[in-house]
Structures are given as C-alpha cells and as structure tokens.
Amino acid sequence: MLKLLKLSAIGLVVAGGVAWLAFGSHTGSYLRTAAAEVRAGIHDQVPVEFELKRAESLIQQIEPQLREARRELAQAEVDLERVEQDIERLGDEVQNGEQQLRHVTAALSGEGEARYALASYQRNRAELQLERMFDAHRNNVELLKAKQKLVVRQQQTVDAARNRLDAVRIEKSRLEDMVVALRTQKRNLDAMAASTRTIEL
C-alpha cells in the first residue's frame, strides 16, 4: 500500500513536470480549463428528466421557506404598528401632561382663572398632585423617546423581512422558469426520439 502511494506521488510529480515543460507558466490555466470542461461534460450527461425532478423538488423545499418569510413579515408589520400606536398614545399623554402641569403651576402661583385656596393643607395637596403629575409626565417623555428609537429598529426589521421574502420569491420564480424550460426541452427530446424511431421503422 505504501509502495502504491509512493508510485502515485511520483507519477503526479512526473505528470506535473511534463505539463510544466509543455505549457510553461500557463499550466495552471490549462488545468483549470480542463477541469471546467470535465465538469461541463458531466453536467451535459445528466438526463433532462433528472434535472426536471430535481428542480421540482427544490420548489417543494422552498415552499416552507416562503411561508416562514411571509409569517415573519406579517409579525414584523404587526409589531411596527403596535409601536406606532404606542407612540401616538404617548404623544397625546405627554401633550396633555404638559397642559395639566402648566394649569396646576399657574394655579399655585396665583395666575390664571383657576386659583387654589390659601389654606395650607389645600396647597400641600396641590403641590403633591403637581409632583405626581410631573413624575408621570417625565416617565411618559422617557417612554416616548424609547419608543421612537424602537420604531426605527422595528422598521429595519420589517425591511429585512420584506427583503428576505422577495429573495425567496425570486428564487422560486427562477426555479419555476427552469421547470418550464426543462419540460419544453424534455418534450422536444421525446418528439425527436419518436421521429427517429419512426424513420428507423
């Protein structure tokens, strides 16, 4: 076995040397061209019927990918719509909160039509209410900023899901076109074979 491996190695070296002497620095390109011709020859020997079954099988395999891509896009769009609704709601709450804060602040300072009584306990209640309103308003503002950042990322997710769906659709369309072409080729070959048999008879 070892002797056979040595002989094979020597044979490859000798063959490489002969190729180098014959083709010089172009040996690599000749070898690559020869390999490509061998691959093309093998591909040409593959029956059309086999290629047709292979393409049809690939279409069946791509169907689950297509369904998954559709599901991912639908989910991403739903998530995006939910975030946009949250932004709209929080925007309204922030605007209302600002109006209420202005109203209570004006009342405590004795401005505007609404005035709080001068009794200390009423003023303390108003100040506590103002503090709670300010905290709620600040939380809403922070939430709104976070949602605005999230909507950008979610839009990117939607775009990526849409691109993936488009890519799967294009691949399926390419395979369907291949199937049509192979079926046409098979019909033509079958017709040629039938006419050949008729001539021979």
Tab-separated table of C-alpha atoms in Angstrom:
chain	number	residue	atom	x	y	z
A	1	MET	CA	0.000	0.000	0.000
A	2	LEU	CA	2.799	2.384	0.935
A	3	LYS	CA	4.622	1.471	-2.252
A	4	LEU	CA	1.487	2.251	-4.290
A	5	LEU	CA	1.173	5.657	-2.651
A	6	LYS	CA	4.818	6.405	-3.404
A	7	LEU	CA	4.372	5.392	-7.042
A	8	SER	CA	1.244	7.570	-7.297
A	9	ALA	CA	3.089	10.552	-5.834
A	10	ILE	CA	5.996	10.055	-8.237
A	11	GLY	CA	3.551	9.776	-11.109
A	12	LEU	CA	1.881	13.063	-10.167
A	13	VAL	CA	5.245	14.801	-9.916
A	14	VAL	CA	6.309	13.472	-13.314
A	15	ALA	CA	2.969	14.454	-14.863
A	16	GLY	CA	3.263	17.938	-13.348
A	17	GLY	CA	6.803	18.258	-14.703
A	18	VAL	CA	5.732	17.199	-18.195
A	19	ALA	CA	2.799	19.656	-18.089
A	20	TRP	CA	5.155	22.438	-16.999
A	21	LEU	CA	7.559	21.625	-19.835
A	22	ALA	CA	4.710	21.544	-22.368
A	23	PHE	CA	2.731	24.602	-21.235
A	24	GLY	CA	5.185	26.587	-19.128
A	25	SER	CA	3.695	29.252	-16.863
A	26	HIS	CA	0.254	28.672	-18.427
A	27	THR	CA	-0.026	25.189	-16.904
A	28	GLY	CA	-2.452	26.367	-14.193
A	29	SER	CA	-4.895	27.921	-16.650
A	30	TYR	CA	-4.811	24.806	-18.854
A	31	LEU	CA	-5.561	22.595	-15.865
A	32	ARG	CA	-8.426	24.850	-14.724
A	33	THR	CA	-9.876	24.868	-18.248
A	34	ALA	CA	-9.609	21.077	-18.459
A	35	ALA	CA	-11.377	20.694	-15.093
A	36	ALA	CA	-14.153	23.047	-16.216
A	37	GLU	CA	-14.595	21.028	-19.426
A	38	VAL	CA	-14.850	17.807	-17.414
A	39	ARG	CA	-17.499	19.348	-15.133
A	40	ALA	CA	-19.438	20.681	-18.137
A	41	GLY	CA	-19.222	17.271	-19.818
A	42	ILE	CA	-20.579	15.555	-16.716
A	43	HIS	CA	-23.385	18.146	-16.451
A	44	ASP	CA	-24.295	17.610	-20.122
A	45	GLN	CA	-24.614	13.876	-19.450
A	46	VAL	CA	-27.226	14.427	-16.698
A	47	PRO	CA	-30.633	13.417	-18.146
A	48	VAL	CA	-33.195	16.189	-18.578
A	49	GLU	CA	-35.759	14.163	-16.642
A	50	PHE	CA	-33.413	14.027	-13.632
A	51	GLU	CA	-32.840	17.805	-13.783
A	52	LEU	CA	-36.600	18.343	-14.012
A	53	LYS	CA	-37.308	16.216	-10.934
A	54	ARG	CA	-34.514	17.996	-9.064
A	55	ALA	CA	-35.953	21.451	-9.901
A	56	GLU	CA	-39.473	20.359	-8.896
A	57	SER	CA	-38.086	19.001	-5.618
A	58	LEU	CA	-36.345	22.314	-4.935
A	59	ILE	CA	-39.645	24.167	-5.482
A	60	GLN	CA	-41.326	21.891	-2.927
A	61	GLN	CA	-38.490	22.547	-0.469
A	62	ILE	CA	-38.743	26.333	-0.928
A	63	GLU	CA	-42.466	26.456	-0.097
A	64	PRO	CA	-41.915	26.204	3.702
A	65	GLN	CA	-39.295	28.964	3.445
A	66	LEU	CA	-41.812	31.119	1.601
A	67	ARG	CA	-44.483	30.546	4.270
A	68	GLU	CA	-41.979	31.318	7.047
A	69	ALA	CA	-40.844	34.514	5.302
A	70	ARG	CA	-44.478	35.643	4.932
A	71	ARG	CA	-45.130	34.904	8.617
A	72	GLU	CA	-42.033	36.828	9.716
A	73	LEU	CA	-43.008	39.847	7.604
A	74	ALA	CA	-46.592	39.827	8.928
A	75	GLN	CA	-45.355	39.608	12.536
A	76	ALA	CA	-42.823	42.402	11.981
A	77	GLU	CA	-45.526	44.641	10.477
A	78	VAL	CA	-47.874	43.945	13.414
A	79	ASP	CA	-45.093	44.786	15.878
A	80	LEU	CA	-44.320	48.000	13.980
A	81	GLU	CA	-47.988	49.031	14.008
A	82	ARG	CA	-48.174	48.362	17.763
A	83	VAL	CA	-45.120	50.568	18.421
A	84	GLU	CA	-46.538	53.338	16.230
A	85	GLN	CA	-49.815	53.195	18.165
A	86	ASP	CA	-47.866	53.409	21.439
A	87	ILE	CA	-46.028	56.476	20.139
A	88	GLU	CA	-49.293	58.159	19.165
A	89	ARG	CA	-50.845	57.410	22.569
A	90	LEU	CA	-47.768	58.555	24.496
A	91	GLY	CA	-47.556	61.705	22.373
A	92	ASP	CA	-51.102	62.587	23.393
A	93	GLU	CA	-50.374	61.823	27.054
A	94	VAL	CA	-47.213	63.969	27.014
A	95	GLN	CA	-49.122	66.857	25.451
A	96	ASN	CA	-51.970	66.546	27.972
A	97	GLY	CA	-49.464	66.257	30.826
A	98	GLU	CA	-47.753	69.465	29.772
A	99	GLN	CA	-51.103	71.296	29.730
A	100	GLN	CA	-52.034	69.989	33.170
A	101	LEU	CA	-48.638	70.911	34.617
A	102	ARG	CA	-48.985	74.457	33.282
A	103	HIS	CA	-52.511	74.693	34.693
A	104	VAL	CA	-51.581	73.486	38.221
A	105	THR	CA	-48.370	75.553	38.288
A	106	ALA	CA	-50.316	78.664	37.292
A	107	ALA	CA	-52.951	77.959	39.950
A	108	LEU	CA	-50.342	77.528	42.684
A	109	SER	CA	-48.642	80.766	41.706
A	110	GLY	CA	-51.973	82.616	41.744
A	111	GLU	CA	-52.142	83.064	37.974
A	112	GLY	CA	-54.952	82.237	35.587
A	113	GLU	CA	-58.620	81.726	36.232
A	114	ALA	CA	-58.220	78.636	38.435
A	115	ARG	CA	-56.822	79.551	41.894
A	116	TYR	CA	-56.201	77.303	44.850
A	117	ALA	CA	-57.390	78.390	48.261
A	118	LEU	CA	-54.737	79.818	50.544
A	119	ALA	CA	-55.331	77.187	53.199
A	120	SER	CA	-52.030	75.403	53.810
A	121	TYR	CA	-53.459	71.857	53.684
A	122	GLN	CA	-55.037	72.550	50.272
A	123	ARG	CA	-51.786	73.983	48.980
A	124	ASN	CA	-49.887	70.934	50.231
A	125	ARG	CA	-52.309	68.635	48.414
A	126	ALA	CA	-51.900	70.657	45.228
A	127	GLU	CA	-48.104	70.502	45.481
A	128	LEU	CA	-48.224	66.719	45.997
A	129	GLN	CA	-50.521	66.422	42.997
A	130	LEU	CA	-48.115	68.558	40.947
A	131	GLU	CA	-45.194	66.328	41.966
A	132	ARG	CA	-47.073	63.144	40.974
A	133	MET	CA	-48.122	64.723	37.684
A	134	PHE	CA	-44.541	65.771	36.973
A	135	ASP	CA	-43.238	62.227	37.677
A	136	ALA	CA	-45.878	60.700	35.415
A	137	HIS	CA	-45.107	63.256	32.710
A	138	ARG	CA	-41.358	62.577	32.949
A	139	ASN	CA	-41.956	58.811	32.682
A	140	ASN	CA	-44.140	59.321	29.610
A	141	VAL	CA	-41.479	61.503	27.976
A	142	GLU	CA	-38.814	58.820	28.584
A	143	LEU	CA	-41.123	56.099	27.289
A	144	LEU	CA	-41.885	58.159	24.201
A	145	LYS	CA	-38.166	58.601	23.453
A	146	ALA	CA	-37.576	54.860	23.885
A	147	LYS	CA	-40.497	54.006	21.587
A	148	GLN	CA	-39.256	56.452	18.959
A	149	LYS	CA	-35.897	54.650	18.952
A	150	LEU	CA	-37.654	51.294	18.881
A	151	VAL	CA	-39.784	52.231	15.879
A	152	VAL	CA	-36.622	52.856	13.839
A	153	ARG	CA	-35.271	49.400	14.695
A	154	GLN	CA	-38.653	47.806	14.046
A	155	GLN	CA	-38.850	49.458	10.624
A	156	GLN	CA	-35.439	47.940	9.853
A	157	THR	CA	-36.785	44.549	10.932
A	158	VAL	CA	-39.752	44.968	8.584
A	159	ASP	CA	-37.442	45.942	5.716
A	160	ALA	CA	-35.193	42.930	6.352
A	161	ALA	CA	-38.199	40.567	6.470
A	162	ARG	CA	-39.574	42.063	3.242
A	163	ASN	CA	-36.178	41.668	1.524
A	164	ARG	CA	-35.978	38.041	2.636
A	165	LEU	CA	-39.468	37.353	1.308
A	166	ASP	CA	-38.585	38.999	-2.008
A	167	ALA	CA	-35.407	36.894	-2.256
A	168	VAL	CA	-37.344	33.654	-1.644
A	169	ARG	CA	-39.993	34.670	-4.186
A	170	ILE	CA	-37.306	35.433	-6.782
A	171	GLU	CA	-35.649	32.065	-6.165
A	172	LYS	CA	-38.995	30.267	-6.504
A	173	SER	CA	-39.743	32.144	-9.732
A	174	ARG	CA	-36.301	31.201	-11.074
A	175	LEU	CA	-36.935	27.545	-10.285
A	176	GLU	CA	-40.396	27.674	-11.884
A	177	ASP	CA	-38.876	29.165	-15.049
A	178	MET	CA	-36.278	26.372	-15.003
A	179	VAL	CA	-39.042	23.754	-14.714
A	180	VAL	CA	-40.888	25.250	-17.701
A	181	ALA	CA	-37.699	25.280	-19.777
A	182	LEU	CA	-36.812	21.692	-18.806
A	183	ARG	CA	-40.319	20.450	-19.595
A	184	THR	CA	-40.094	22.108	-23.009
A	185	GLN	CA	-36.675	20.544	-23.551
A	186	LYS	CA	-37.987	17.128	-22.499
A	187	ARG	CA	-40.953	17.392	-24.895
A	188	ASN	CA	-38.602	18.322	-27.732
A	189	LEU	CA	-36.272	15.403	-26.939
A	190	ASP	CA	-39.214	12.998	-26.695
A	191	ALA	CA	-40.522	14.241	-30.060
A	192	MET	CA	-37.083	13.825	-31.645
A	193	ALA	CA	-36.774	10.312	-30.231
A	194	ALA	CA	-40.238	9.410	-31.531
A	195	SER	CA	-39.467	10.753	-35.010
A	196	THR	CA	-36.162	8.847	-35.041
A	197	ARG	CA	-37.955	5.600	-34.207
A	198	THR	CA	-40.477	6.293	-36.980
A	199	ILE	CA	-37.690	6.827	-39.548
A	200	GLU	CA	-35.937	3.639	-38.458
A	201	LEU	CA	-39.160	1.653	-38.969
